[in-house]
XYZ file of C-alpha atoms in Angstrom:
675
model
C 11.466 -3.386 21.120
C 11.282 -2.029 17.627
C 14.546 -0.460 16.514
C 12.924 2.794 15.441
C 11.670 3.503 18.946
C 15.033 2.769 20.555
C 16.823 5.091 18.167
C 14.650 8.084 18.960
C 16.806 10.776 20.534
C 16.031 14.177 22.100
C 15.898 16.910 19.504
C 16.600 20.063 21.489
C 19.720 21.299 19.788
C 20.972 24.822 20.013
C 19.562 27.992 21.405
C 16.774 28.261 18.838
C 15.281 24.895 19.794
C 15.783 25.688 23.480
C 13.752 28.867 23.086
C 10.989 26.820 21.479
C 11.039 24.401 24.405
C 10.726 27.186 26.947
C 7.842 28.765 25.066
C 6.014 25.444 24.851
C 6.466 24.890 28.552
C 5.082 28.331 29.324
C 1.855 27.610 27.477
C 1.257 24.303 29.204
C 2.143 21.848 26.454
C 5.386 20.677 28.004
C 8.945 20.968 26.839
C 10.275 19.442 23.681
C 12.735 17.501 25.821
C 9.842 16.001 27.765
C 8.139 15.001 24.524
C 11.309 13.352 23.266
C 11.696 11.431 26.516
C 8.059 10.313 26.676
C 7.503 9.317 23.065
C 9.496 6.071 23.184
C 7.770 5.143 26.433
C 4.213 5.298 25.131
C 5.217 3.770 21.809
C 7.106 0.961 23.521
C 4.226 0.262 25.875
C 1.812 0.051 22.946
C 4.125 -2.241 21.026
C 4.877 -4.676 23.811
C 1.856 -4.624 26.095
C -1.333 -3.022 24.928
C -1.597 -2.820 21.136
C -3.657 -5.540 19.527
C -5.273 -8.707 20.770
C -3.732 -10.966 23.396
C -3.182 -13.896 21.053
C -2.455 -16.271 23.903
C -6.159 -16.109 24.706
C -7.034 -16.815 21.067
C -4.767 -19.816 20.506
C -5.983 -23.109 19.011
C -4.720 -24.844 22.128
C -7.866 -23.689 23.926
C -10.248 -25.273 21.392
C -12.345 -28.145 22.769
C -14.838 -28.575 19.922
C -14.302 -28.428 16.146
C -17.220 -28.132 13.740
C -16.521 -28.925 10.094
C -18.113 -27.358 7.022
C -17.425 -28.458 3.460
C -18.900 -27.071 0.278
C -20.893 -29.723 -1.587
C -21.255 -32.047 1.407
C -24.480 -34.000 1.781
C -27.246 -32.613 3.942
C -28.497 -35.994 5.085
C -26.793 -37.148 8.260
C -24.512 -34.106 8.521
C -23.401 -33.547 12.105
C -20.348 -31.299 11.730
C -17.763 -34.012 12.225
C -14.849 -34.335 9.828
C -16.492 -37.391 8.230
C -19.951 -35.813 7.986
C -19.405 -32.058 7.680
C -22.170 -29.537 7.354
C -22.772 -28.367 3.774
C -23.240 -24.686 4.699
C -21.644 -22.075 6.914
C -25.093 -21.244 8.258
C -25.524 -24.774 9.608
C -22.042 -24.737 11.087
C -22.599 -21.392 12.804
C -25.870 -22.663 14.254
C -24.058 -25.661 15.725
C -21.302 -23.416 17.084
C -23.868 -21.344 18.965
C -24.821 -24.493 20.894
C -21.278 -25.378 21.954
C -20.528 -21.767 22.845
C -23.625 -21.634 25.045
C -22.143 -24.578 26.948
C -18.919 -22.634 27.480
C -16.910 -24.814 25.078
C -14.168 -23.016 23.099
C -15.065 -23.782 19.490
C -13.488 -23.760 16.045
C -15.711 -23.551 12.973
C -13.487 -25.075 10.290
C -14.650 -24.216 6.778
C -13.216 -26.229 3.923
C -12.235 -25.083 0.435
C -14.958 -24.024 -1.935
C -17.288 -21.192 -2.854
C -20.133 -20.556 -0.419
C -23.079 -18.703 -1.944
C -25.136 -17.994 1.152
C -25.663 -15.756 4.120
C -24.582 -17.399 7.345
C -27.316 -15.720 9.330
C -26.876 -14.233 12.795
C -24.886 -15.455 15.773
C -26.757 -14.082 18.793
C -24.252 -13.524 21.593
C -26.543 -12.043 24.219
C -26.130 -15.225 26.260
C -23.179 -14.684 28.589
C -21.216 -17.806 27.639
C -21.777 -17.338 23.916
C -20.381 -13.861 24.313
C -17.284 -14.738 26.348
C -16.255 -18.157 24.992
C -13.590 -18.382 22.284
C -14.842 -18.807 18.700
C -12.440 -19.362 15.803
C -13.918 -19.162 12.298
C -11.238 -20.568 10.026
C -11.173 -21.194 6.296
C -8.641 -23.129 4.256
C -6.997 -19.918 3.039
C -8.165 -16.716 1.417
C -7.574 -18.187 -2.042
C -9.491 -21.382 -1.247
C -12.466 -20.540 0.981
C -14.636 -17.979 -0.791
C -17.718 -16.526 0.903
C -19.640 -14.596 -1.743
C -22.734 -12.457 -2.035
C -23.149 -13.279 -5.729
C -25.060 -16.000 -7.569
C -24.333 -17.505 -10.970
C -26.747 -16.693 -13.789
C -27.179 -19.610 -16.176
C -27.047 -18.997 -19.908
C -30.602 -20.267 -20.374
C -31.957 -17.721 -17.869
C -31.188 -14.743 -20.111
C -34.030 -13.456 -22.293
C -33.182 -11.651 -25.530
C -34.976 -8.268 -25.620
C -33.330 -7.138 -28.827
C -30.400 -5.068 -30.071
C -27.875 -7.150 -28.143
C -29.557 -6.620 -24.745
C -30.596 -9.508 -22.479
C -32.648 -9.592 -19.280
C -33.328 -11.686 -16.183
C -36.065 -11.188 -13.547
C -35.059 -8.790 -10.753
C -36.947 -8.654 -7.457
C -34.368 -7.309 -5.008
C -35.236 -3.615 -5.197
C -32.112 -2.298 -3.486
C -33.032 1.281 -4.385
C -30.965 4.371 -3.608
C -29.173 3.944 -0.308
C -27.094 6.822 0.980
C -26.340 8.679 4.187
C -27.907 12.099 4.105
C -24.526 13.750 3.580
C -23.754 11.567 0.585
C -23.240 12.639 -3.016
C -25.961 13.468 -5.449
C -24.448 11.213 -8.126
C -26.930 8.396 -8.540
C -24.534 5.561 -9.257
C -22.790 6.316 -5.963
C -25.847 4.981 -4.109
C -26.596 1.788 -5.961
C -25.866 -1.740 -4.734
C -26.109 -3.855 -7.880
C -23.026 -5.621 -9.263
C -22.626 -7.910 -12.262
C -19.389 -9.800 -12.882
C -18.257 -11.381 -16.138
C -15.707 -13.891 -14.902
C -13.601 -11.606 -12.660
C -14.481 -8.356 -14.410
C -17.027 -5.974 -12.860
C -19.300 -4.602 -15.571
C -20.045 -0.884 -15.595
C -23.493 0.073 -14.327
C -25.820 2.456 -16.177
C -29.028 4.042 -14.900
C -31.974 2.536 -16.722
C -34.447 4.312 -14.474
C -34.705 8.099 -14.599
C -34.183 9.858 -11.257
C -34.006 13.358 -9.849
C -32.775 14.531 -6.455
C -33.349 17.548 -4.250
C -31.973 18.617 -0.894
C -34.086 19.506 2.127
C -33.157 21.011 5.475
C -29.683 21.139 6.946
C -27.557 18.548 8.653
C -24.261 18.699 10.546
C -22.265 21.383 8.872
C -21.740 23.474 5.779
C -24.137 22.955 2.904
C -25.076 19.382 3.791
C -28.775 18.635 3.655
C -31.098 15.689 3.378
C -31.307 13.956 0.008
C -34.742 13.205 -1.426
C -34.966 11.101 -4.604
C -37.805 10.921 -7.103
C -38.203 8.331 -9.841
C -39.474 9.334 -13.270
C -40.006 6.076 -15.090
C -37.730 3.761 -17.057
C -35.726 4.422 -20.187
C -35.495 1.868 -22.951
C -32.465 -0.254 -21.952
C -31.735 -0.972 -25.612
C -31.032 2.730 -26.056
C -28.973 3.414 -22.931
C -26.824 0.286 -22.541
C -23.515 0.093 -24.376
C -21.471 -3.112 -24.776
C -20.218 -4.367 -21.415
C -22.742 -2.439 -19.277
C -25.812 -3.370 -17.254
C -28.689 -1.694 -15.392
C -31.823 -2.483 -13.381
C -35.460 -1.394 -13.490
C -37.110 -1.833 -10.099
C -40.377 0.056 -10.460
C -43.453 -2.102 -10.924
C -45.382 0.484 -12.915
C -43.015 0.814 -15.866
C -44.147 -1.996 -18.155
C -42.736 -3.598 -20.183
C -39.318 -2.917 -18.637
C -40.000 -3.242 -14.891
C -38.531 -5.782 -12.436
C -35.626 -6.816 -14.606
C -31.862 -6.618 -14.739
C -30.551 -5.808 -18.211
C -27.133 -6.656 -19.601
C -25.508 -5.944 -22.927
C -22.494 -8.252 -23.252
C -19.493 -7.297 -25.307
C -19.944 -10.573 -27.154
C -23.147 -12.624 -27.204
C -21.183 -15.824 -26.645
C -20.159 -14.465 -23.225
C -23.572 -15.573 -21.991
C -22.536 -19.166 -22.709
C -18.774 -19.197 -22.193
C -18.205 -16.768 -19.318
C -19.226 -17.187 -15.689
C -21.696 -14.384 -15.060
C -22.521 -13.575 -11.443
C -24.953 -11.054 -9.986
C -24.689 -9.855 -6.373
C -27.855 -10.509 -4.377
C -26.740 -10.609 -0.709
C -25.454 -7.628 1.242
C -24.406 -9.315 4.493
C -22.592 -12.639 4.728
C -21.716 -13.032 8.417
C -23.340 -11.236 11.340
C -22.663 -11.327 15.076
C -25.219 -9.535 17.253
C -24.716 -8.496 20.847
C -20.941 -8.121 21.041
C -18.302 -10.751 21.689
C -15.060 -11.449 23.483
C -12.459 -13.788 21.987
C -13.201 -13.982 18.267
C -10.898 -15.097 15.440
C -11.683 -14.862 11.714
C -8.961 -16.451 9.615
C -8.190 -17.703 6.117
C -11.268 -16.621 4.146
C -12.361 -14.260 1.394
C -15.524 -12.170 1.743
C -16.478 -10.843 -1.649
C -19.147 -9.453 -3.978
C -21.552 -8.491 -1.202
C -24.276 -6.095 -2.366
C -23.794 -3.981 0.749
C -25.572 -0.652 0.897
C -24.280 2.844 1.478
C -27.134 3.728 3.822
C -26.547 2.059 7.167
C -23.158 1.162 5.771
C -21.979 -0.651 8.909
C -23.889 -3.675 7.595
C -21.273 -4.946 5.183
C -20.095 -8.444 4.306
C -19.163 -8.959 7.972
C -21.244 -7.095 10.551
C -20.073 -7.095 14.167
C -22.740 -5.403 16.257
C -22.173 -4.489 19.878
C -19.067 -4.244 22.042
C -16.065 -6.474 21.242
C -12.789 -7.338 22.936
C -9.899 -9.565 21.910
C -10.505 -9.947 18.178
C -8.040 -11.316 15.601
C -8.576 -11.097 11.837
C -5.758 -12.583 9.790
C -5.011 -14.027 6.366
C -8.353 -12.819 5.008
C -9.500 -10.860 1.975
C -12.407 -8.423 1.755
C -12.574 -7.580 -1.938
C -15.013 -6.324 -4.568
C -17.771 -5.552 -2.093
C -20.200 -2.814 -3.035
C -19.604 -0.665 0.030
C -16.886 -0.715 2.710
C -14.767 -3.850 2.896
C -14.972 -3.992 6.702
C -16.588 -1.645 9.208
C -15.472 -2.017 12.829
C -17.024 -0.146 15.745
C -16.484 -0.471 19.491
C -13.634 -2.973 19.524
C -10.851 -3.015 22.100
C -7.738 -5.161 21.623
C -7.983 -5.856 17.912
C -5.314 -7.270 15.597
C -5.649 -7.361 11.808
C -2.765 -9.100 10.078
C -1.790 -10.154 6.549
C -5.175 -9.317 5.069
C -6.391 -7.469 1.974
C -9.180 -4.921 1.824
C -8.978 -4.060 -1.858
C -11.308 -3.108 -4.718
C -14.296 -2.211 -2.546
C -16.920 0.281 -3.699
C -16.359 2.562 -0.697
C -13.390 2.415 1.666
C -11.286 -0.583 2.563
C -11.735 -0.285 6.343
C -13.819 2.172 8.339
C -13.427 2.020 12.086
C -14.064 3.780 15.355
C -14.413 4.171 18.232
C -11.731 1.582 19.016
C -8.809 1.209 21.404
C -5.624 -0.846 21.454
C -5.466 -1.917 17.821
C -2.606 -3.400 15.800
C -2.545 -3.564 12.000
C 0.360 -5.515 10.467
C 1.121 -6.413 6.879
C -2.234 -5.451 5.362
C -3.347 -3.795 2.143
C -6.192 -1.318 1.622
C -5.883 -0.471 -2.058
C -7.985 0.344 -5.143
C -11.070 1.297 -3.143
C -13.997 3.716 -3.632
C -14.865 3.034 -7.263
C -18.579 3.188 -6.354
C -18.128 6.434 -4.461
C -16.156 7.911 -7.343
C -18.984 7.114 -9.754
C -21.145 9.241 -7.461
C -18.535 12.066 -7.388
C -17.801 11.198 -3.774
C -14.058 10.982 -3.112
C -13.711 12.146 0.472
C -15.632 13.048 3.635
C -16.432 9.588 4.981
C -14.056 7.017 3.534
C -10.430 6.101 2.980
C -8.231 3.135 2.265
C -8.532 3.171 6.038
C -10.643 5.824 7.762
C -10.042 5.924 11.517
C -12.026 8.025 13.943
C -12.091 8.032 17.748
C -9.214 5.565 17.712
C -6.826 5.433 20.644
C -3.575 3.446 20.812
C -3.154 2.250 17.247
C -0.104 0.807 15.486
C -0.172 0.688 11.681
C 2.849 -1.260 10.471
C 4.013 -2.577 7.082
C 0.848 -1.336 5.425
C 0.125 -0.691 1.741
C -2.479 1.812 0.515
C -2.192 2.311 -3.241
C -4.640 3.517 -5.852
C -7.553 4.533 -3.638
C -9.977 7.021 -5.198
C -10.124 8.661 -1.772
C -7.592 9.345 1.002
C -5.139 6.500 1.512
C -4.824 6.626 5.324
C -6.995 9.047 7.275
C -6.929 9.483 11.050
C -9.933 11.741 11.613
C -11.568 13.105 14.760
C -9.973 12.446 18.136
C -7.337 9.865 17.302
C -4.707 9.582 20.008
C -1.422 7.701 20.445
C -0.856 6.704 16.838
C 2.243 4.940 15.462
C 2.772 4.482 11.704
C 5.790 2.487 10.528
C 6.856 1.287 7.090
C 3.766 2.600 5.356
C 3.553 2.775 1.566
C 0.796 5.143 0.469
C 0.757 6.160 -3.188
C -1.579 7.289 -5.960
C -4.423 8.188 -3.601
C -6.534 11.320 -3.253
C -4.475 12.140 -0.154
C -1.636 10.025 1.111
C -1.572 10.319 4.909
C -3.974 12.651 6.706
C -4.063 13.452 10.437
C -7.101 15.571 11.324
C -8.577 17.016 14.529
C -6.879 14.861 17.127
C -4.668 15.353 20.150
C -2.212 12.670 19.100
C 0.642 12.234 19.613
C 1.324 10.887 16.123
C 4.581 9.150 15.248
C 5.597 8.235 11.669
C 8.814 6.447 10.754
C 10.371 4.889 7.627
C 7.366 5.454 5.399
C 6.840 6.348 1.740
C 3.964 8.734 1.037
C 3.823 9.704 -2.614
C 1.677 10.707 -5.593
C -1.496 12.234 -4.190
C -4.140 14.219 -6.014
C -3.983 16.662 -3.112
C -1.254 16.881 -0.474
C 0.741 13.715 0.077
C 0.932 14.452 3.816
C -1.478 16.781 5.573
C -1.924 17.489 9.265
C -4.896 19.615 10.264
C -5.661 20.749 13.814
C -3.550 18.196 15.636
C -1.495 17.756 18.733
C 2.177 16.671 18.548
C 3.392 15.046 15.322
C 6.791 13.413 14.838
C 7.634 12.486 11.240
C 11.055 10.997 10.582
C 13.203 8.940 8.212
C 10.548 9.008 5.503
C 9.990 9.989 1.877
C 7.312 12.544 0.988
C 6.962 12.923 -2.775
C 4.301 14.572 -4.898
C 3.845 15.899 -8.412
C 0.282 17.243 -8.374
C -0.410 20.564 -10.072
C -3.788 20.878 -8.335
C -4.899 24.142 -6.726
C -7.895 24.923 -4.550
C -9.842 27.884 -3.227
C -10.815 31.155 -4.821
C -7.180 32.264 -4.841
C -6.056 29.041 -6.554
C -3.578 28.170 -3.818
C -1.281 25.331 -4.939
C -1.572 22.111 -2.973
C 1.836 21.200 -1.505
C 3.502 17.859 -0.956
C 3.479 18.578 2.792
C 0.818 20.705 4.503
C 1.066 21.411 8.237
C -2.025 23.354 9.266
C -3.587 24.525 12.487
C -6.654 26.750 12.498
C -9.977 26.934 14.342
C -13.129 25.470 12.822
C -15.501 28.294 13.539
C -18.411 26.831 11.571
C -18.069 23.172 12.457
C -19.815 20.976 14.970
C -16.339 19.567 15.683
C -15.551 22.678 17.710
C -18.035 21.466 20.331
C -16.076 18.257 20.798
C -12.962 17.653 22.898
C -10.500 20.546 22.597
C -7.513 19.832 20.368
C -4.474 21.694 21.618
C -1.720 22.407 19.090
C 1.530 20.584 19.577
C 5.050 20.459 18.287
C 5.407 19.339 14.667
C 8.825 17.726 14.429
C 10.146 16.606 11.033
C 13.511 14.804 11.134
C 15.702 13.349 8.384
C 13.024 13.217 5.691
C 13.233 13.543 1.926
C 10.569 16.049 0.881
C 10.574 16.107 -2.908
C 8.382 17.603 -5.602
C 8.141 16.515 -9.209
C 8.262 18.923 -12.166
C 4.531 19.742 -12.060
C 4.274 20.491 -8.347
C 3.794 24.202 -7.652
C 4.452 24.264 -3.896
C 6.542 21.881 -1.828
C 5.656 22.797 1.764
C 2.900 24.855 3.358
C 2.938 25.669 7.053
C -0.119 27.489 8.353
C -0.388 28.008 12.099
C -3.702 29.853 12.126
C -4.726 33.492 12.391
C -4.802 36.213 14.984
C -8.311 35.340 16.219
C -7.157 31.881 17.260
C -5.493 31.985 20.645
C -4.154 28.443 20.242
C -2.267 29.273 17.057
C 0.417 31.022 19.083
C 1.290 27.649 20.642
C 1.795 25.973 17.277
C 5.400 25.048 16.491
C 7.189 23.497 13.524
C 10.756 22.247 13.909
C 12.676 20.505 11.146
C 15.992 18.720 11.574
C 18.174 17.343 8.812
C 15.498 17.294 6.108
C 16.488 17.339 2.436
C 14.223 19.354 0.159
C 14.033 19.368 -3.616
C 11.529 20.579 -6.197
C 12.323 19.434 -9.721
C 10.390 22.157 -11.511
C 12.203 25.033 -9.773
C 15.559 26.659 -10.592
C 18.312 24.609 -8.958
C 15.590 22.576 -7.263
C 15.012 25.297 -4.666
C 11.587 24.616 -3.177
C 8.577 26.894 -3.268
C 6.976 27.371 0.128
C 3.725 28.757 1.358
C 3.245 29.737 4.940
C 1.587 32.147 7.289
C 3.835 34.544 9.148
C 3.064 36.276 12.444
C 4.043 39.942 12.427
C 5.131 42.090 15.350
C 1.698 43.666 15.616
C 0.082 40.291 16.222
C -1.501 39.863 12.793
C -0.938 37.133 10.259
C 0.458 37.754 6.820
C 0.381 35.116 4.122
C 3.714 34.606 2.396
C 4.656 32.516 -0.605
C 8.277 32.334 -1.487
C 11.434 30.412 -2.128
C 13.973 28.847 0.142
C 15.310 32.070 1.634
C 11.841 33.211 2.670
C 11.184 29.875 4.311
C 14.507 29.951 6.141
C 13.699 33.433 7.414
C 10.284 32.337 8.636
C 11.721 29.319 10.434
C 14.275 31.462 12.205
C 11.681 33.999 13.321
C 9.404 31.275 14.678
C 12.097 29.157 16.357
C 11.937 26.464 13.688
C 15.194 24.901 12.566
C 16.944 26.141 9.453
C 19.338 23.287 8.751
C 17.352 21.895 5.812
C 19.336 21.577 2.591
C 18.356 21.545 -1.065
C 19.515 18.265 -2.577
C 18.275 16.143 -5.449
C 18.034 12.584 -4.070
C 18.194 11.221 -7.646
C 15.388 8.691 -7.358
C 15.502 6.026 -10.072
C 11.837 6.233 -11.142
C 9.352 7.691 -8.645
C 6.423 7.422 -11.071
C 6.885 3.655 -11.053
C 7.323 3.728 -7.275
C 11.042 3.003 -7.505
C 12.549 5.076 -4.715
C 15.996 3.585 -4.903
C 18.622 6.203 -5.729
C 21.569 6.562 -8.058
C 25.010 5.652 -6.742
C 26.039 9.298 -6.649
C 22.959 10.337 -4.678
C 23.728 12.408 -1.560
C 21.490 10.057 0.453
C 22.767 6.757 -0.957
C 24.360 5.785 2.349
C 21.473 6.808 4.604
C 20.287 3.469 5.975
C 17.493 5.110 7.956
C 15.570 6.117 4.819
C 13.229 3.687 2.988
C 15.169 3.804 -0.281
C 13.466 0.916 -2.016
C 11.455 -0.056 -5.062
C 7.853 -1.140 -4.634
C 6.911 -4.388 -6.401
C 6.279 -3.379 -10.054
C 3.036 -5.356 -10.167
C 1.515 -2.564 -8.064
C 2.285 -0.086 -10.825
C 0.528 -2.251 -13.408
C -2.517 -2.641 -11.160
C -2.727 1.108 -10.598
C -2.760 1.844 -14.321
C -5.480 -0.723 -15.036
C -7.665 0.313 -12.111
C -7.416 4.041 -12.780
C -8.326 3.540 -16.436
C -11.242 1.229 -15.609
C -12.650 3.467 -12.873
C -12.387 6.582 -15.077
C -10.223 8.519 -12.615
C -8.184 10.826 -14.798
C -6.036 12.338 -12.023
C -2.843 10.380 -12.734
C -3.369 9.716 -16.451
C -0.342 11.766 -17.505
C 2.002 10.363 -14.873
C 0.971 6.750 -15.425
C 0.255 6.917 -19.136
C -3.244 5.422 -19.302
C -6.414 6.340 -21.170
C -9.565 6.856 -19.134
C -12.503 4.603 -19.939
C -15.782 6.223 -20.860
C -17.754 6.982 -17.731
C -21.422 6.002 -17.732
C -23.730 8.417 -15.890
């Protein structure tokens, strides 16, 4: 059993906490003691029995047939044996469908090389194809590359003048967006052009306008309708290093071409220039049991925002017992990997980085285990369309039950880093590093319980940690750090490092879904620290008088250390909502004394202390502390330095993507943004 679960101890200490327990019991949530006793049980059961795939069923020892694929192999006489491998993944997958239909556990072994193809569709509607083990295994993520891009030869480029070159373009991807998507045009496009490993900036060559019609789910969302208004002269709109497409057939002489203006003309001869032409690389239709995908990279797929489940890998139907490990899903136009309707899933030691939308989008799913993965530097395409939230994250979970997220890295996403949204239950997060994202860790509209231990959540544009309309949350032995000076709302309310919020959604379709009952928010032995620019450290908002559930909301803190560098003596600034004796809510903003008073009146603990942890360099993600730090001997805290190469990658990616949010903290200059 994981040490963190075994060390969990009951937290009812003293009369104040006892009063809170009694009140919780009276309203039907259960006592705090019961919660403390039950939490290790459900977490332990997830860890040892139910979370993730049963890898005994997915072992190589079950394989009875191996089909070989090797890039560059001859077509003539290929039969999938090691001596005469198939030259394409498509041919290998077709052969695998035959052995699976016979009930033979099969491995599709794909050799090193770059595969520029779409593997087609594995139809699993046959019962044996669906239930029989299939292992799709490459030679390693750095060796077996499955790409949606094709190489453009130097002689294919046609000089159209003023440093601009063109090739024929017949793909007509168009604008593809869900109806609630952004109006920014580049946020909907699918075209990508790479110069060696550098993604060129895209510019609109065609002129477009957009209008909204009708109303969709909630708020101001409405259907997007686009209109094209001809083509602009690409020689006038392209700057060095940019490209664009003209799809319309009635815009002679510019139509049906992709235009590129290289930084240097010799790049056409000396660089490897690739253009993405395929949106889906591997597709399984009909659902499947017992599937392994291992040791491959899926990259440069021209996946589309509309119908975004069809990404580089598309798993359609109901799935059970799935293992994805040692893979990379990088530089795809939309989401790296979209997973729906999967039970017993393990994703391990894989990267979902540099995708145009989120890294992973998943749900509904049950019994999932994520270990040692990265979802970083995502949503550059969405950002170019002014779309940094709503439907994506480094990982965006929804309707996910029984999930463990362990040893995960989410850095530099132009969207939330980790987002559990809409009816997520029984969630364990351990050893997470989430930094330089729009939000760090976000729990929203779910009954939980949520359990977070030994994690670092730092440097968010908005709140580093935010819980909104949730059941029980336990957050312990972690570092919460932020330095954002951002405010929001008409009253310019500062965004805190930690926001604990419960309120009704009176104007949301979510209120018609499963009722989310408020639970106990327990924060134990955390460092909650604000940098010099942060205006508010903690905000606790349990609702308003019209919300009958708000009275059941509870916050209890134990042994937390609080510090805000920009305040006198580091005393934190707090924002919270206070219930008065007449039953109404009064907003209060204040310093440490006001917060202590509020905690005492609402049965929260008041043993938090103001202490500077003396981090070495939080901007560079070095959360080790000086020798004279008051927490230097606290072995339960994640006092460590993140690999400095992450810091360098963040600076380069933020500058390239033109996200100015962290420019001052990281010291980079934003690239010009093409609209």
